[in-house]
Amino acid sequence: MNCENSLQENSCEVKNLTSEEAAALEKQDSRLVSEFQAMKLEKEARKNWDLFYKRNETRFFKDRHWTTREFEILADGLEEKVLFEVGCGVGNFFYPLLEEGKTLRVYACDFSSRAVEFVKKDARFDPEKITAFQADITADDLSANVPEGSVDVATLIFVLSAVHPEKFKQALGNILKVMKPGGLLLFRDYGLYDMAQLRFKPGHKIAENLYMRQDGTRSYYFSIEEVKRIFEEAGFSAKTVNYVHRRTINKKDDVDVPRIFVQAEFIAGTKSCS
């Protein structure tokens, strides 16, 4: 589609809704996902992500070359480091880093075993440098595949939003276990009142800021205050936490859409200064 993201600004302020946007959010409450359906989505979460990768294979997500622009340590500071990508999909994050010649030991996991298969089938896969495995980060012992206390940099890029909010703390605790004290966790996910949240119709809202997509996968939209609280309760301290405002532009199709993400860096195993 020849889409590009144009840089706007980082902010600590939540988006001010227009009256139309506020009305759209209020209308979502008119018909919620039933409790039965919500429980079914949780039970079948892994199945739905496996089906997602069965349909889309490696075509849906593009290689994330933007990460070195957004996170300074990825551009300069990764040499001879241990990187753990949580929710790796088909490898769109770490493969570009390795192609740039960075000397990394990579661990990568995903909820979908089908996604992990695609990682291993990639021509860039090197078992001497990369350990890829299936895992439920909310329940599995990650140290079975990643040595405890070994990770210098961990990443959660558009991953936590797919987890049920009741399991956020457990997931972060499992990740913290394999990180070095003082290690850095890089976070990016959907921000409160992002365009995608505002576009959901009645019948898709599960709970506050939690939604069901058409394919049965789920998406949560974060405030920066909530992100900071969740991570600090799990044993991290906040280095930076901001809303990131972008515009997704497609000149060919005359598309210009505002997006809101939360971007943050957290330090593992240290107490907050606040």
CSV table of C-alpha atoms in Angstrom, one decimal:
chain,number,residue,atom,x,y,z
A,1,MET,CA,0.0,0.0,0.0
A,2,ASN,CA,3.1,2.2,0.2
A,3,CYS,CA,2.1,3.4,3.7
A,4,GLU,CA,4.4,5.5,5.7
A,5,ASN,CA,4.3,6.8,9.3
A,6,SER,CA,5.1,10.5,9.7
A,7,LEU,CA,6.5,11.7,13.0
A,8,GLN,CA,4.3,13.9,15.1
A,9,GLU,CA,5.0,14.3,18.8
A,10,ASN,CA,5.4,12.5,22.1
A,11,SER,CA,3.1,13.6,24.9
A,12,CYS,CA,2.1,12.9,28.5
A,13,GLU,CA,-1.4,14.2,27.8
A,14,VAL,CA,-4.3,11.9,26.9
A,15,LYS,CA,-6.2,12.8,23.7
A,16,ASN,CA,-9.1,15.2,24.0
A,17,LEU,CA,-12.1,13.5,22.4
A,18,THR,CA,-14.4,15.3,20.1
A,19,SER,CA,-18.2,15.1,20.8
A,20,GLU,CA,-18.5,12.6,18.0
A,21,GLU,CA,-15.7,10.4,19.3
A,22,ALA,CA,-17.2,10.5,22.8
A,23,ALA,CA,-20.5,9.5,21.4
A,24,ALA,CA,-18.9,6.6,19.5
A,25,LEU,CA,-17.3,5.3,22.6
A,26,GLU,CA,-20.6,5.6,24.5
A,27,LYS,CA,-22.4,3.7,21.8
A,28,GLN,CA,-20.0,0.8,22.2
A,29,ASP,CA,-21.5,0.1,25.6
A,30,SER,CA,-24.9,-0.4,24.1
A,31,ARG,CA,-24.0,-4.1,23.3
A,32,LEU,CA,-21.1,-5.8,25.0
A,33,VAL,CA,-19.5,-9.2,24.3
A,34,SER,CA,-21.4,-11.7,26.4
A,35,GLU,CA,-19.6,-13.3,29.4
A,36,PHE,CA,-19.9,-16.7,27.7
A,37,GLN,CA,-18.2,-15.4,24.5
A,38,ALA,CA,-15.5,-13.5,26.5
A,39,MET,CA,-14.6,-16.8,28.3
A,40,LYS,CA,-14.6,-18.6,25.0
A,41,LEU,CA,-12.2,-16.0,23.5
A,42,GLU,CA,-9.8,-16.5,26.5
A,43,LYS,CA,-10.0,-20.3,26.2
A,44,GLU,CA,-9.4,-20.2,22.4
A,45,ALA,CA,-6.8,-17.4,22.3
A,46,ARG,CA,-4.0,-19.5,21.2
A,47,LYS,CA,-6.1,-21.2,18.5
A,48,ASN,CA,-7.2,-17.9,17.2
A,49,TRP,CA,-3.6,-16.7,16.8
A,50,ASP,CA,-2.6,-19.9,15.1
A,51,LEU,CA,-5.5,-19.4,12.7
A,52,PHE,CA,-4.3,-15.8,12.1
A,53,TYR,CA,-0.8,-17.0,11.0
A,54,LYS,CA,-2.4,-19.8,9.0
A,55,ARG,CA,-4.3,-17.2,7.0
A,56,ASN,CA,-1.7,-14.6,6.7
A,57,GLU,CA,1.6,-16.6,7.0
A,58,THR,CA,4.4,-14.0,6.9
A,59,ARG,CA,2.6,-11.4,4.8
A,60,PHE,CA,0.7,-9.4,7.4
A,61,PHE,CA,3.5,-7.7,9.3
A,62,LYS,CA,6.4,-6.0,7.6
A,63,ASP,CA,9.9,-6.0,9.0
A,64,ARG,CA,10.1,-3.3,11.7
A,65,HIS,CA,13.0,-1.1,10.5
A,66,TRP,CA,11.6,1.8,12.5
A,67,THR,CA,12.6,0.4,15.9
A,68,THR,CA,16.2,1.7,15.8
A,69,ARG,CA,14.8,5.2,15.3
A,70,GLU,CA,12.4,4.9,18.2
A,71,PHE,CA,14.6,3.2,20.8
A,72,GLU,CA,18.2,4.5,21.1
A,73,ILE,CA,19.7,1.3,22.5
A,74,LEU,CA,18.7,-0.6,19.4
A,75,ALA,CA,20.6,1.8,17.2
A,76,ASP,CA,23.7,1.9,19.4
A,77,GLY,CA,24.3,-0.3,22.4
A,78,LEU,CA,23.3,-3.9,21.5
A,79,GLU,CA,26.7,-5.3,20.7
A,80,GLU,CA,27.3,-8.6,22.5
A,81,LYS,CA,24.0,-8.4,24.3
A,82,VAL,CA,21.3,-11.0,25.0
A,83,LEU,CA,18.0,-9.9,23.4
A,84,PHE,CA,14.6,-11.5,24.3
A,85,GLU,CA,11.7,-10.7,22.0
A,86,VAL,CA,8.5,-11.6,23.7
A,87,GLY,CA,5.7,-12.1,21.1
A,88,CYS,CA,8.0,-12.4,18.2
A,89,GLY,CA,5.5,-13.2,15.5
A,90,VAL,CA,7.4,-14.3,12.4
A,91,GLY,CA,10.6,-12.4,13.4
A,92,ASN,CA,9.9,-8.9,12.0
A,93,PHE,CA,11.6,-7.2,14.9
A,94,PHE,CA,14.9,-9.1,15.5
A,95,TYR,CA,15.7,-10.2,11.9
A,96,PRO,CA,16.3,-6.6,10.7
A,97,LEU,CA,18.6,-6.0,13.7
A,98,LEU,CA,20.7,-9.1,12.8
A,99,GLU,CA,20.8,-8.0,9.2
A,100,GLU,CA,22.4,-4.8,10.3
A,101,GLY,CA,25.3,-6.8,11.6
A,102,LYS,CA,24.6,-6.5,15.3
A,103,THR,CA,26.2,-9.2,17.4
A,104,LEU,CA,23.3,-10.6,19.4
A,105,ARG,CA,22.2,-13.7,21.2
A,106,VAL,CA,18.5,-13.8,20.5
A,107,TYR,CA,15.7,-15.6,22.3
A,108,ALA,CA,12.3,-15.2,20.8
A,109,CYS,CA,8.9,-16.7,21.8
A,110,ASP,CA,5.3,-16.4,20.6
A,111,PHE,CA,2.0,-17.7,21.8
A,112,SER,CA,1.4,-19.2,18.3
A,113,SER,CA,3.4,-22.3,17.5
A,114,ARG,CA,2.7,-21.6,13.8
A,115,ALA,CA,4.4,-18.2,14.1
A,116,VAL,CA,7.4,-19.9,15.6
A,117,GLU,CA,7.5,-22.4,12.7
A,118,PHE,CA,7.7,-19.4,10.3
A,119,VAL,CA,10.6,-18.0,12.3
A,120,LYS,CA,12.5,-21.2,12.0
A,121,LYS,CA,11.8,-21.6,8.3
A,122,ASP,CA,13.1,-18.1,7.5
A,123,ALA,CA,16.3,-18.2,5.5
A,124,ARG,CA,17.9,-15.8,8.1
A,125,PHE,CA,17.4,-18.3,10.9
A,126,ASP,CA,20.6,-19.4,12.6
A,127,PRO,CA,20.2,-21.8,15.5
A,128,GLU,CA,23.6,-20.8,16.8
A,129,LYS,CA,22.3,-17.2,17.4
A,130,ILE,CA,18.5,-17.7,17.8
A,131,THR,CA,16.4,-19.8,20.1
A,132,ALA,CA,12.8,-19.6,19.1
A,133,PHE,CA,10.1,-21.3,21.1
A,134,GLN,CA,6.3,-21.4,21.8
A,135,ALA,CA,5.2,-20.0,25.1
A,136,ASP,CA,2.3,-18.6,27.0
A,137,ILE,CA,3.9,-15.8,28.9
A,138,THR,CA,1.1,-15.6,31.4
A,139,ALA,CA,1.6,-19.2,32.5
A,140,ASP,CA,4.8,-20.9,31.3
A,141,ASP,CA,8.2,-20.8,33.0
A,142,LEU,CA,10.3,-18.9,30.4
A,143,SER,CA,13.5,-19.9,32.1
A,144,ALA,CA,13.0,-23.4,30.6
A,145,ASN,CA,14.3,-21.8,27.4
A,146,VAL,CA,15.9,-18.6,28.5
A,147,PRO,CA,18.5,-18.7,31.2
A,148,GLU,CA,17.3,-17.0,34.4
A,149,GLY,CA,18.8,-13.5,34.8
A,150,SER,CA,20.5,-13.5,31.4
A,151,VAL,CA,18.6,-11.0,29.3
A,152,ASP,CA,20.1,-7.5,28.7
A,153,VAL,CA,17.2,-6.2,26.6
A,154,ALA,CA,13.6,-7.5,26.4
A,155,THR,CA,10.9,-6.2,24.1
A,156,LEU,CA,7.1,-6.2,24.3
A,157,ILE,CA,6.1,-4.6,20.9
A,158,PHE,CA,2.3,-4.7,20.4
A,159,VAL,CA,2.1,-7.9,22.6
A,160,LEU,CA,0.6,-7.0,26.0
A,161,SER,CA,-2.6,-5.7,24.4
A,162,ALA,CA,-3.4,-9.2,23.2
A,163,VAL,CA,-3.3,-10.5,26.8
A,164,HIS,CA,-6.2,-10.4,29.2
A,165,PRO,CA,-5.7,-7.5,31.7
A,166,GLU,CA,-6.1,-9.8,34.6
A,167,LYS,CA,-2.9,-11.6,33.5
A,168,PHE,CA,-0.7,-8.5,32.8
A,169,LYS,CA,1.1,-8.8,36.1
A,170,GLN,CA,1.8,-12.5,35.8
A,171,ALA,CA,3.2,-12.1,32.3
A,172,LEU,CA,5.5,-9.3,33.4
A,173,GLY,CA,6.7,-11.2,36.4
A,174,ASN,CA,7.6,-14.2,34.2
A,175,ILE,CA,9.6,-11.9,31.9
A,176,LEU,CA,11.4,-10.2,34.8
A,177,LYS,CA,12.6,-13.6,36.0
A,178,VAL,CA,14.9,-14.0,33.0
A,179,MET,CA,16.2,-10.5,32.9
A,180,LYS,CA,19.4,-9.2,34.4
A,181,PRO,CA,18.9,-6.7,37.3
A,182,GLY,CA,19.1,-3.3,35.6
A,183,GLY,CA,18.2,-4.8,32.2
A,184,LEU,CA,16.0,-2.7,29.9
A,185,LEU,CA,12.5,-3.6,28.7
A,186,LEU,CA,11.2,-1.8,25.6
A,187,PHE,CA,7.5,-1.4,25.3
A,188,ARG,CA,5.2,-0.2,22.6
A,189,ASP,CA,1.5,-0.8,22.3
A,190,TYR,CA,-1.9,0.7,21.5
A,191,GLY,CA,-2.7,4.0,23.3
A,192,LEU,CA,-6.0,5.1,24.8
A,193,TYR,CA,-8.4,6.6,22.2
A,194,ASP,CA,-6.3,5.3,19.3
A,195,MET,CA,-8.2,5.4,16.0
A,196,ALA,CA,-8.6,1.7,16.1
A,197,GLN,CA,-10.4,1.8,19.5
A,198,LEU,CA,-12.7,4.5,18.3
A,199,ARG,CA,-13.7,2.5,15.2
A,200,PHE,CA,-15.1,-0.5,17.1
A,201,LYS,CA,-18.8,-1.0,16.7
A,202,PRO,CA,-21.3,-2.2,19.4
A,203,GLY,CA,-20.8,-5.9,20.0
A,204,HIS,CA,-17.0,-5.9,20.1
A,205,LYS,CA,-16.3,-4.4,23.5
A,206,ILE,CA,-15.4,-7.0,26.2
A,207,ALA,CA,-14.6,-4.7,29.1
A,208,GLU,CA,-13.1,-1.3,29.7
A,209,ASN,CA,-10.6,-0.6,26.9
A,210,LEU,CA,-10.6,-4.3,25.9
A,211,TYR,CA,-12.1,-5.4,22.5
A,212,MET,CA,-12.7,-8.4,20.3
A,213,ARG,CA,-11.5,-8.2,16.7
A,214,GLN,CA,-13.4,-9.8,13.8
A,215,ASP,CA,-10.9,-12.7,13.8
A,216,GLY,CA,-11.3,-13.5,17.5
A,217,THR,CA,-8.1,-12.0,18.6
A,218,ARG,CA,-8.3,-9.2,21.3
A,219,SER,CA,-6.9,-5.7,21.7
A,220,TYR,CA,-6.4,-3.6,24.8
A,221,TYR,CA,-5.8,0.2,24.8
A,222,PHE,CA,-3.5,1.6,27.4
A,223,SER,CA,-3.2,4.9,29.3
A,224,ILE,CA,0.4,5.9,30.3
A,225,GLU,CA,-0.6,5.9,33.9
A,226,GLU,CA,-1.8,2.3,33.7
A,227,VAL,CA,1.3,1.1,31.9
A,228,LYS,CA,3.5,2.7,34.6
A,229,ARG,CA,1.5,1.2,37.4
A,230,ILE,CA,1.4,-2.3,35.9
A,231,PHE,CA,5.1,-2.4,35.3
A,232,GLU,CA,6.1,-1.0,38.7
A,233,GLU,CA,3.8,-3.4,40.5
A,234,ALA,CA,5.6,-6.2,38.6
A,235,GLY,CA,9.1,-5.1,39.7
A,236,PHE,CA,10.2,-2.7,37.1
A,237,SER,CA,10.9,1.0,37.3
A,238,ALA,CA,9.9,3.5,34.7
A,239,LYS,CA,12.6,5.3,32.6
A,240,THR,CA,10.3,6.9,30.1
A,241,VAL,CA,6.6,6.5,29.4
A,242,ASN,CA,4.8,8.6,26.8
A,243,TYR,CA,2.0,8.7,24.3
A,244,VAL,CA,3.4,8.6,20.7
A,245,HIS,CA,1.3,10.3,18.1
A,246,ARG,CA,1.8,9.3,14.5
A,247,ARG,CA,-0.1,9.6,11.2
A,248,THR,CA,-0.4,6.6,8.9
A,249,ILE,CA,-0.3,8.1,5.4
A,250,ASN,CA,-1.2,6.4,2.1
A,251,LYS,CA,-1.0,9.1,-0.6
A,252,LYS,CA,-2.2,6.7,-3.3
A,253,ASP,CA,-5.5,6.0,-1.5
A,254,ASP,CA,-5.8,9.4,0.0
A,255,VAL,CA,-5.5,8.0,3.6
A,256,ASP,CA,-4.3,10.1,6.5
A,257,VAL,CA,-5.1,8.5,9.8
A,258,PRO,CA,-4.0,9.6,13.3
A,259,ARG,CA,-2.6,6.9,15.5
A,260,ILE,CA,-1.8,6.8,19.3
A,261,PHE,CA,0.6,4.4,20.9
A,262,VAL,CA,2.2,4.2,24.3
A,263,GLN,CA,6.0,3.9,24.2
A,264,ALA,CA,8.1,3.2,27.3
A,265,GLU,CA,11.4,1.9,28.6
A,266,PHE,CA,11.5,0.1,32.0
A,267,ILE,CA,14.4,-1.0,34.1
A,268,ALA,CA,14.3,-4.5,35.5
A,269,GLY,CA,14.5,-5.2,39.2
A,270,THR,CA,15.0,-1.7,40.6
A,271,LYS,CA,12.7,0.3,42.7
A,272,SER,CA,11.0,3.4,41.4
A,273,CYS,CA,12.2,6.8,42.4
A,274,SER,CA,8.7,8.1,42.8
